Coordinates of C-alpha atoms and ligand atoms in Angstrom, one line a residue:
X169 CA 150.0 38.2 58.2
X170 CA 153.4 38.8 60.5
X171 CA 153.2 41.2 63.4
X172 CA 154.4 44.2 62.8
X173 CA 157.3 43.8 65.3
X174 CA 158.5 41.5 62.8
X175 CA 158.3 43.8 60.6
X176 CA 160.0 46.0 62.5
X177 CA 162.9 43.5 63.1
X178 CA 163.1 42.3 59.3
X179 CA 163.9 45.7 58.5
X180 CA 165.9 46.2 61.2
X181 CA 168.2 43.4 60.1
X182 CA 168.5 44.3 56.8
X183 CA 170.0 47.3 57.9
X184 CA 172.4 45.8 60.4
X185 CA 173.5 43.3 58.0
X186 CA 174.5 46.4 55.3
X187 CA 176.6 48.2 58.3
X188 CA 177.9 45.1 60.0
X189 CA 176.4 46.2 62.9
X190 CA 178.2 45.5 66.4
X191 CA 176.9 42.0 67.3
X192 CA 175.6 43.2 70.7
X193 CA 174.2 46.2 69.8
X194 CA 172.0 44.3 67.5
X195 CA 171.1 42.0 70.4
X196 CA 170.4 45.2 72.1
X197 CA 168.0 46.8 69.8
X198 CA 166.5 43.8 68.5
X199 CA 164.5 43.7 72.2
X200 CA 162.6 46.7 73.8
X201 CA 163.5 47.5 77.5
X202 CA 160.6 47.6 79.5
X203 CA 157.0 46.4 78.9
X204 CA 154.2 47.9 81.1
X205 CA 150.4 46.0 80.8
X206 CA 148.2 47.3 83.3
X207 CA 144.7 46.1 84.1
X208 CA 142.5 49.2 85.1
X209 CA 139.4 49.8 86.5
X210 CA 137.2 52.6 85.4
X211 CA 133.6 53.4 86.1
X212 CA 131.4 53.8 83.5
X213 CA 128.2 56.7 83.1
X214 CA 125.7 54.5 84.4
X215 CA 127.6 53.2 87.6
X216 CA 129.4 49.7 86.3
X217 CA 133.0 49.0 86.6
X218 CA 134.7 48.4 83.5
X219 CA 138.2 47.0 83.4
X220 CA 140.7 48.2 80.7
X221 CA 143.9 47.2 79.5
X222 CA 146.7 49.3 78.8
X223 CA 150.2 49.6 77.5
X224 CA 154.1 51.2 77.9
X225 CA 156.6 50.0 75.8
X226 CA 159.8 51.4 76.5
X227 CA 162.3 50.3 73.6
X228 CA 164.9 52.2 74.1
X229 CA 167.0 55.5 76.2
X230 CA 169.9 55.8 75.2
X231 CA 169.5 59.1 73.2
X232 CA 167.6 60.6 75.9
X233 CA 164.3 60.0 77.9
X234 CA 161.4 57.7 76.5
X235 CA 159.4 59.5 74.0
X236 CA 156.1 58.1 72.0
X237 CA 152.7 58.2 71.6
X238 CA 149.9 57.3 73.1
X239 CA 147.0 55.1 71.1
X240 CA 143.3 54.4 72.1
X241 CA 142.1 51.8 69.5
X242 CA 140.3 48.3 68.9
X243 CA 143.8 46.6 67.9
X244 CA 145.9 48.0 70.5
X245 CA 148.2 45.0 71.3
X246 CA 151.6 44.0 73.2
X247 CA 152.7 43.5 69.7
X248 CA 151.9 46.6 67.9
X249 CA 152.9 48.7 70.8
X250 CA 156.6 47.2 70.6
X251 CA 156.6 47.7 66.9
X252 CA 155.3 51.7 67.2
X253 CA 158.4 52.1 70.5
X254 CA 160.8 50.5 68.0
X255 CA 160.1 53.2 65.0
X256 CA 160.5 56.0 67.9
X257 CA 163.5 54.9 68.9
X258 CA 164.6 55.0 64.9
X259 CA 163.1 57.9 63.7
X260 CA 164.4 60.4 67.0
X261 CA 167.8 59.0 65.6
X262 CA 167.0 60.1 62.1
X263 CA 166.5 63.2 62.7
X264 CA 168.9 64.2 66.0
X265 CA 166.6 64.6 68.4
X266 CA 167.7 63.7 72.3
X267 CA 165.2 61.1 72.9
X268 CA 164.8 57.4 73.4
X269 CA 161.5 55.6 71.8
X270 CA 158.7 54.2 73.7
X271 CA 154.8 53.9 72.7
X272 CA 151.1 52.8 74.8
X273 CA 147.9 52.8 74.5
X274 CA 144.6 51.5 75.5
X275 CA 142.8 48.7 73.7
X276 CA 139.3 50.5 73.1
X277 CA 137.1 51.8 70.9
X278 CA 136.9 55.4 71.7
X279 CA 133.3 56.2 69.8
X280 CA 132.1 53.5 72.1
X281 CA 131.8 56.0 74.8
X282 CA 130.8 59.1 76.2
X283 CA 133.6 61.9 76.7
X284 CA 133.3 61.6 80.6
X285 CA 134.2 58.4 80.0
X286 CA 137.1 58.8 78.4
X287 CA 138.4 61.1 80.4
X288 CA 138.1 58.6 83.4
X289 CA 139.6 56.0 81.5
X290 CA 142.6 58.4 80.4
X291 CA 142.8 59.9 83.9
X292 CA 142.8 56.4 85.4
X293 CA 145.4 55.1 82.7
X294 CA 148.0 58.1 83.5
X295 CA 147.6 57.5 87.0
X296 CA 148.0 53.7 87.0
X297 CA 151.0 54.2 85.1
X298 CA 152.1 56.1 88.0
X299 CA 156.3 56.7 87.7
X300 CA 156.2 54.8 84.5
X301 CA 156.5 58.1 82.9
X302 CA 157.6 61.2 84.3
X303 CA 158.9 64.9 82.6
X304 CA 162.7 63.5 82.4
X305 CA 162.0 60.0 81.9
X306 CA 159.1 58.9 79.3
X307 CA 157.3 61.8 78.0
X308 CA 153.9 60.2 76.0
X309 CA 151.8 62.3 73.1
X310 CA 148.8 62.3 71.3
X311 CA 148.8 59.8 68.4
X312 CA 145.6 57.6 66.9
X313 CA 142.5 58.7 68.5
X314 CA 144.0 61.1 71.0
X315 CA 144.7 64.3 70.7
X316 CA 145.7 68.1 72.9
X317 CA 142.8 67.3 75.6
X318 CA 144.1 63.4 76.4
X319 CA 147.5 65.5 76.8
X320 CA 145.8 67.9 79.6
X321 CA 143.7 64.9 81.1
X322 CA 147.3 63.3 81.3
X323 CA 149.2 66.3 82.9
X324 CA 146.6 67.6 85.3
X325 CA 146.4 64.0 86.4
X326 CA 149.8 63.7 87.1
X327 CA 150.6 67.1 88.5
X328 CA 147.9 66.4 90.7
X329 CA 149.7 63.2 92.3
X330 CA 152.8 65.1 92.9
X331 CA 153.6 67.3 95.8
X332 CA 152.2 70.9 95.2
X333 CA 155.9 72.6 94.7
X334 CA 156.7 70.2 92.0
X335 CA 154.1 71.1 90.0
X336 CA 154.9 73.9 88.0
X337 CA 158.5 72.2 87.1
X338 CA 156.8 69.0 85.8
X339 CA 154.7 70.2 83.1
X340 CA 157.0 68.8 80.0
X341 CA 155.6 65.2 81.5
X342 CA 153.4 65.5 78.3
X343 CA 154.0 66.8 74.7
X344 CA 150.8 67.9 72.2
X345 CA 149.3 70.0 75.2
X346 CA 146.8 72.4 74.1
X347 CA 148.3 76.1 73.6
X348 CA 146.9 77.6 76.9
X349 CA 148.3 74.3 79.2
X350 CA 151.6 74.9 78.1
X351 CA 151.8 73.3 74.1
X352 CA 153.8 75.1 71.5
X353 CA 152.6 76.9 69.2
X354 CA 152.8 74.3 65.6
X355 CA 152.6 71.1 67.1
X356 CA 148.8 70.4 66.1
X357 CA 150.1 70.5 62.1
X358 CA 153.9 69.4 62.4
X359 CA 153.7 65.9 61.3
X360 CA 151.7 67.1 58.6
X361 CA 154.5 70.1 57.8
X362 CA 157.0 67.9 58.6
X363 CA 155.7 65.4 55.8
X364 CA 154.9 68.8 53.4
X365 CA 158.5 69.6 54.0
X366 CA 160.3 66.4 52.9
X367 CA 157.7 66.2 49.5
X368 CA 158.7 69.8 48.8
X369 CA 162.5 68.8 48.9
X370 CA 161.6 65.0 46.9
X371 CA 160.0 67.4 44.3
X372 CA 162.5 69.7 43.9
X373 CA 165.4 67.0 43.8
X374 CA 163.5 65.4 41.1
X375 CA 162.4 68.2 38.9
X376 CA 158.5 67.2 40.0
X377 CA 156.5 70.9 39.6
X378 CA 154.4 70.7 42.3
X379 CA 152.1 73.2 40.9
X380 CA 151.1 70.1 38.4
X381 CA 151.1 67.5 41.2
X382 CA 148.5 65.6 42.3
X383 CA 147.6 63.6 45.9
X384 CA 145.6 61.0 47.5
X385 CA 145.3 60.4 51.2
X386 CA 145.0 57.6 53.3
X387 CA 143.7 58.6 57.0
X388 CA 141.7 62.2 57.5
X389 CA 142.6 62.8 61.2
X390 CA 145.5 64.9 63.1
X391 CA 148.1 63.8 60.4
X392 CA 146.2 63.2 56.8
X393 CA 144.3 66.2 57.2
X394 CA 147.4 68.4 58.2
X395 CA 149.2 67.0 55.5
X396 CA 146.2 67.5 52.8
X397 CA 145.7 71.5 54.0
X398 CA 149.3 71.9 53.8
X399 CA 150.2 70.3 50.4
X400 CA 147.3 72.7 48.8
X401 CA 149.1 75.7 49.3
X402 CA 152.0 74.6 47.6
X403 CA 149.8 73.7 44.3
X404 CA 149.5 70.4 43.9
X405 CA 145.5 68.8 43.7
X406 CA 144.0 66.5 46.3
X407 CA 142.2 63.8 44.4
X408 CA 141.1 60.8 46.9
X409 CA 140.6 60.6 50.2
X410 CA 140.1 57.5 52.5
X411 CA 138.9 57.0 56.2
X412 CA 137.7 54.6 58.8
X413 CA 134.0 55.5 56.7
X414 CA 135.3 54.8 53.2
X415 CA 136.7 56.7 50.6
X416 CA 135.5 59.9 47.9
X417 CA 137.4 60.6 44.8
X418 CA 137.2 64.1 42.2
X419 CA 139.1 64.2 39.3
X420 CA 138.5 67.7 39.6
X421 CA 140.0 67.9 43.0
X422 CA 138.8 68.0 46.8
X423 CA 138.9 71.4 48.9
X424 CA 140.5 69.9 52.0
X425 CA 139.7 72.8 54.3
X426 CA 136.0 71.8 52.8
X427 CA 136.5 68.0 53.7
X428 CA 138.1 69.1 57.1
X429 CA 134.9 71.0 58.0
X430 CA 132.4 68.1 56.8
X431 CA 134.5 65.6 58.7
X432 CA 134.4 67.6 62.0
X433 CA 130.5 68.1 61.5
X434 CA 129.9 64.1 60.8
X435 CA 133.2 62.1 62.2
X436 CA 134.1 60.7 58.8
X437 CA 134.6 61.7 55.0
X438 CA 131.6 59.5 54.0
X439 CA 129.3 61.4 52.1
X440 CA 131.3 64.1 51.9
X441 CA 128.6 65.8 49.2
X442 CA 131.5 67.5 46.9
X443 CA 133.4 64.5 45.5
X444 CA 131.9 60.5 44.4
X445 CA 131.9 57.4 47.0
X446 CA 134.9 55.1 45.8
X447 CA 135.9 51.3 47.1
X448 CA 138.8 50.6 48.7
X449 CA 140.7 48.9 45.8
X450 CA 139.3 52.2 43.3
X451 CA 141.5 54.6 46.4
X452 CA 144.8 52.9 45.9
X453 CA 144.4 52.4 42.5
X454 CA 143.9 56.3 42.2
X455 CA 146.6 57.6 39.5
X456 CA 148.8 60.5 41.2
X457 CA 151.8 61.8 41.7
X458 CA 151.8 61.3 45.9
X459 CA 149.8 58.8 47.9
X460 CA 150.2 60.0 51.5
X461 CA 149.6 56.7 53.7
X462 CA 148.3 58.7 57.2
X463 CA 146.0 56.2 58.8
X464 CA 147.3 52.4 60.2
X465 CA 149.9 50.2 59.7
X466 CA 150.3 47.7 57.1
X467 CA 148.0 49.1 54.4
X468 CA 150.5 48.3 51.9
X469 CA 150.8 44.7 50.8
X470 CA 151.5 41.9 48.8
X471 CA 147.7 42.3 47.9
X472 CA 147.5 46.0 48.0
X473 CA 151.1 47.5 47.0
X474 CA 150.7 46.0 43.4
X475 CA 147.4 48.4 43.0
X476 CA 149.3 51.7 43.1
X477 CA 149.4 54.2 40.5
X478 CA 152.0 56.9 42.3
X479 CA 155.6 58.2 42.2
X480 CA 156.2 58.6 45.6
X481 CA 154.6 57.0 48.7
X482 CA 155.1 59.7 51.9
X483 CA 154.6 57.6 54.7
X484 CA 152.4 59.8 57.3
X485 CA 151.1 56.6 58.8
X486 CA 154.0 54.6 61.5
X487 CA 154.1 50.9 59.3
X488 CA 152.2 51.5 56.6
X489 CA 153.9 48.9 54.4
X490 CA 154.9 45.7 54.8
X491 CA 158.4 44.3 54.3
X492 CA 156.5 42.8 50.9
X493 CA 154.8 46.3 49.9
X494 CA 158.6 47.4 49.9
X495 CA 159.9 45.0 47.8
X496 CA 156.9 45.8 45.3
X497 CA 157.3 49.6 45.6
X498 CA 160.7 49.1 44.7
X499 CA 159.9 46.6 41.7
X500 CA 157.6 49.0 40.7
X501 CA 159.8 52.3 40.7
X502 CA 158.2 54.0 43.3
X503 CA 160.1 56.8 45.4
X504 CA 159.7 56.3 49.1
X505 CA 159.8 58.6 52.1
X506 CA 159.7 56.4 55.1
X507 CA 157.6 56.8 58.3
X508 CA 161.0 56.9 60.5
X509 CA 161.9 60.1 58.8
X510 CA 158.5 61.5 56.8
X511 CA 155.9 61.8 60.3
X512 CA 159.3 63.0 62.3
X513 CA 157.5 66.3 62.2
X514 CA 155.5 65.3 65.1
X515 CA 158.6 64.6 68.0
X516 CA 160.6 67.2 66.5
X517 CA 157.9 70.0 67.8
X518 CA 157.5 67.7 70.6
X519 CA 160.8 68.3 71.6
X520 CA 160.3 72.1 71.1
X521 CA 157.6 71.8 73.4
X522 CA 159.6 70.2 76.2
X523 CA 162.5 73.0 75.3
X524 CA 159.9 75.8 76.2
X525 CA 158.5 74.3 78.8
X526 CA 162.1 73.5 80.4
X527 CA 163.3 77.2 79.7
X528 CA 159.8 78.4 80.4
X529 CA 159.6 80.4 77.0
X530 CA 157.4 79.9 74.1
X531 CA 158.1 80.3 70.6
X532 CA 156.1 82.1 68.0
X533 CA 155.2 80.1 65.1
X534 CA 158.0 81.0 62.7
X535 CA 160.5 80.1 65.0
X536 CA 158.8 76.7 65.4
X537 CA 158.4 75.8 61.7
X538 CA 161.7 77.1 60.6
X539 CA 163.4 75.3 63.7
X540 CA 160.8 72.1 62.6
X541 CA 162.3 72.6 58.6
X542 CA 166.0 72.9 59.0
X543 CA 165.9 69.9 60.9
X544 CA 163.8 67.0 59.3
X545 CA 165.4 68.6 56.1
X546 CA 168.9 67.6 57.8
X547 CA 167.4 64.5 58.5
X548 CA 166.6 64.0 54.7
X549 CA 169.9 65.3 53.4
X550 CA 171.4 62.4 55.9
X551 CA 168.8 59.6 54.5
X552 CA 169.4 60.3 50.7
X553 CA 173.6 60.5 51.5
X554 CA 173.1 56.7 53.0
X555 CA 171.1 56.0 50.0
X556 CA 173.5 57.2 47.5
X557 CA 176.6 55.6 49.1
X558 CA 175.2 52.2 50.3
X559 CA 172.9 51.7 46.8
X560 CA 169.9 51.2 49.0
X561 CA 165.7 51.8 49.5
X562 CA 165.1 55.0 51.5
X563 CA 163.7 52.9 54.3
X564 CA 167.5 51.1 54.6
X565 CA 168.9 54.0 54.3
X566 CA 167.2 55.8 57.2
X567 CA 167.6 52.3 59.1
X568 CA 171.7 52.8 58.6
X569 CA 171.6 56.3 59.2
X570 CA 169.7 55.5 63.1
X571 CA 171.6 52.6 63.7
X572 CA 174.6 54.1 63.0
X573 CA 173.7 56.7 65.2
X574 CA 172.7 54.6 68.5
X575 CA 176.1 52.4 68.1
X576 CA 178.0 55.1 68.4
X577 CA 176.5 56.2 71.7
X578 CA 176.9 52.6 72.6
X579 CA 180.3 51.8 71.6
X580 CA 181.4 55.6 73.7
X581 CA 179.2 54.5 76.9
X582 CA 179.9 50.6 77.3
X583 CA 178.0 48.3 79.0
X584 CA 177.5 48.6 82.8
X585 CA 178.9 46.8 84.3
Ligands
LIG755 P1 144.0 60.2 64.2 O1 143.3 59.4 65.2 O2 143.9 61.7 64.3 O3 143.5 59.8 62.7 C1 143.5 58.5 62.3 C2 142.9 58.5 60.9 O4 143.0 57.2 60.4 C3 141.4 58.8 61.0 O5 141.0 59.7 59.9 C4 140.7 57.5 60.8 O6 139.4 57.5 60.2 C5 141.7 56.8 59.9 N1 141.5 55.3 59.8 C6 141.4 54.5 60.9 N2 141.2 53.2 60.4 C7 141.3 53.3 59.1 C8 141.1 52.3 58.1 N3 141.0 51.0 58.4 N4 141.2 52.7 56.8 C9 141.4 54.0 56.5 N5 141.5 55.0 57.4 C10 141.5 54.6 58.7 O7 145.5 59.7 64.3 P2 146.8 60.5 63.8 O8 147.4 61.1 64.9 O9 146.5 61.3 62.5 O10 147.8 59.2 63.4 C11 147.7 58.6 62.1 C12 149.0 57.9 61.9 O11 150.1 58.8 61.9 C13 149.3 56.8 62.9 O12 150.0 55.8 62.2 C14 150.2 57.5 63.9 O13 151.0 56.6 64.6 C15 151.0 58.3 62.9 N6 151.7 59.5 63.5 C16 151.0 60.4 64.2 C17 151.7 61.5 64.7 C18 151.0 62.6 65.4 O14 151.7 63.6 65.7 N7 149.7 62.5 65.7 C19 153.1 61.6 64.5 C20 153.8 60.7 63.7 C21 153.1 59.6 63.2

């Protein structure tokens, strides 16, 4: 299988090609900027020294500071790390917000350890990275297997190495805080209402009655669950649900506020008692209206994409398909909504966060979700006007709509020298 950087630069080029991008702002954006790997040390509950590795990929600035996630998981690697920077970088263009891209992580296995240990491993991570990231410069946030307490491990570390006066004008170092350390109110669900949003407006462009709708989901954690508990509301019947612990189906339909509760009680949706263990091949094959991809990348293949039964595929997920699962969604008539502007829920309330925090004001929840709508929907007004005039896959079309976007800035600001 290629790495999903490649991935990231086949689609890349297919875009470039379409707009005849400028030949060295393609030489530009093909490469990331700067590549942090740093060996760790971190002591462990019973007294040994462990040594982890961690990563900071900073693709790209030129929009504004760094922005991306942060990742603790098994496959953490220099690869996927560029791949997951690049799609920042993309998807902030999208949908207009003042950021660059960047992503890290840690390769671990969080379950592995105790929560002490975690937090000395995420304390010890943030301060190894030392001025790698900083409130005006690369701001991380929570992604696969972190969440609002990495974010305050992160900031109190960081305050905490910086003189006391400076504290208080630093906390935006971190998006995804919890509520009381400075977070905004609606940044827990808004990848999930972002991705709500955009199927609301797919539905309602194509005459789909959500009422009648049905949904599957791939991944049960910050985004898939968000995504599940939002879609409800608005009608439409959760029918499969897969995890890192397999996968239950009900024709009848799955309470995801249910499922949400049983998988905070047990850590999976494994014999969740209300709907039937299904395989992995029975999941995808689940006939629905939506599949929601919300777990890890490349889940849809040459081997897998074929298996489908959907009209739309809402990517939740960052990479979920493969430049061959594209190519067979498209062969096989099915609508996409790609990662780069589908999951831009997430930095969009980031960068609400970092507003508040700047002007030191917080915003009630209306304010954020309107704020959140108006703007991915702009973002999807601007994909679906590329697709229309350039005749091409909503993933190209949010591709020409970024890089359109960053060779502007380019082409204004010159090269320095
Ligand atoms: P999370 O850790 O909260 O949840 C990850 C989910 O994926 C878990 O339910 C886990 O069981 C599941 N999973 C892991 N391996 C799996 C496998 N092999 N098969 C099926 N399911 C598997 O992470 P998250 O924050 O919800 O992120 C999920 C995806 O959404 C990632 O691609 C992430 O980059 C992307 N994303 C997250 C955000 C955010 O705000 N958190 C924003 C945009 C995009």
């Amino acid at each position: 299988m290629a790495g999903v950087y490649e991935t990231v630069l086949g689609q890349f080029e297919r875009a470039a090609d379409l707009v005849e991008l400028d030949p060295s702002v393609r030489k530009i954006l093909r490469h990331t900027m700067n590549e942090v790997v740093i060996h760790f040390p971190v002591r462990m509950d019973d007294g040994r020294i462990e040594i982890f590795t961690g990563y900071r990929v900073q693709h790209n600035d030129v929009l504004g500071p760094f922005k991306g996630g942060l990742r603790f998981h098994p496959a953490v690697d220099i690869d996927e790390v560029r791949a997951l920077a690049a799609w920042m970088t993309w998807k902030t263009a999208v949908v207009d917000v003042p950021f660059g891209g960047a992503k890290g992580g840690i390769q671990c296995a969080p379950a592995a350890f105790s929560r002490t240990e975690i937090e000395r491993i995420t304390r010890r991570f943030a301060f190894s990275l030392g001025c790698t990231i900083g409130p005006e410069y690369d701001i991380p946030a929570p992604d696969v297997n972190t969440n609002a307490q990495t974010m305050a491990w992160i900031l109190d570390t960081y305050l905490s190495t910086m003189p006391p006066q400076e504290r208080n004008r630093a906390i935006h170092v971190v998006t995804g805080k919890p509520i009381e350390a400075g977070g905004s109110q609606g940044r827990d669900k808004a990848t999930g209402q972002g991705i709500a949003y955009c199927i609301e407006q797919w539905a309602s462009d194509r005459g789909v009655d959500l009422g009648q709708a049905t949904y599957t989901v791939q991944g049960f954690g910050n985004v898939g669950s968000w995504a599940a508990r939002l879609l409800e509301p608005l009608g439409a019947t959760l029918l499969a649900v897969e995890d890192h612990t397999g996968a239950v189906a009900n024709a009848d339909g799955i309470d995801p506020e249910a499922l949400a509760e049983h998988v905070a009680a047990t850590g999976g949706v494994a014999r969740y008692p209300d709907a039937d263990a299904v395989d992995h091949r029975a999941f995808l094959s689940t006939e629905a209206t939506v599949f929601v991809p919300a777990a890890l990348e490349n889940q849809l293949t040459a081997r897998t994409a074929p298996l489908l039964d959907v009209r739309l595929v809402a990517e939740g997920a960052n990479g979920p398909t493969d430049l061959d699962g594209d190519r067979i969604l498209a062969e096989k008539g099915i609508d996409l909504l790609p990662d780069i502007l589908c999951n831009a829920g997430g930095v969009i309330v980031s960068y609400f966060e970092w507003l508040q925090n700047k002007r030191s004001e917080f915003w009630d929840l209306s304010e954020v979700d309107g704020k959140l709508r108006r703007r991915i929907l702009a973002g999807y007004d601007r994909v679906r006007d590329a697709a229309d005039t350039y005749d091409v896959d909503w993933r190209t079309a949010a591709y020409i709509v970024a890089l359109k976007r960053l060779e502007k800035v380019y082409k204004r600001r010159g090269i320095f020298p």
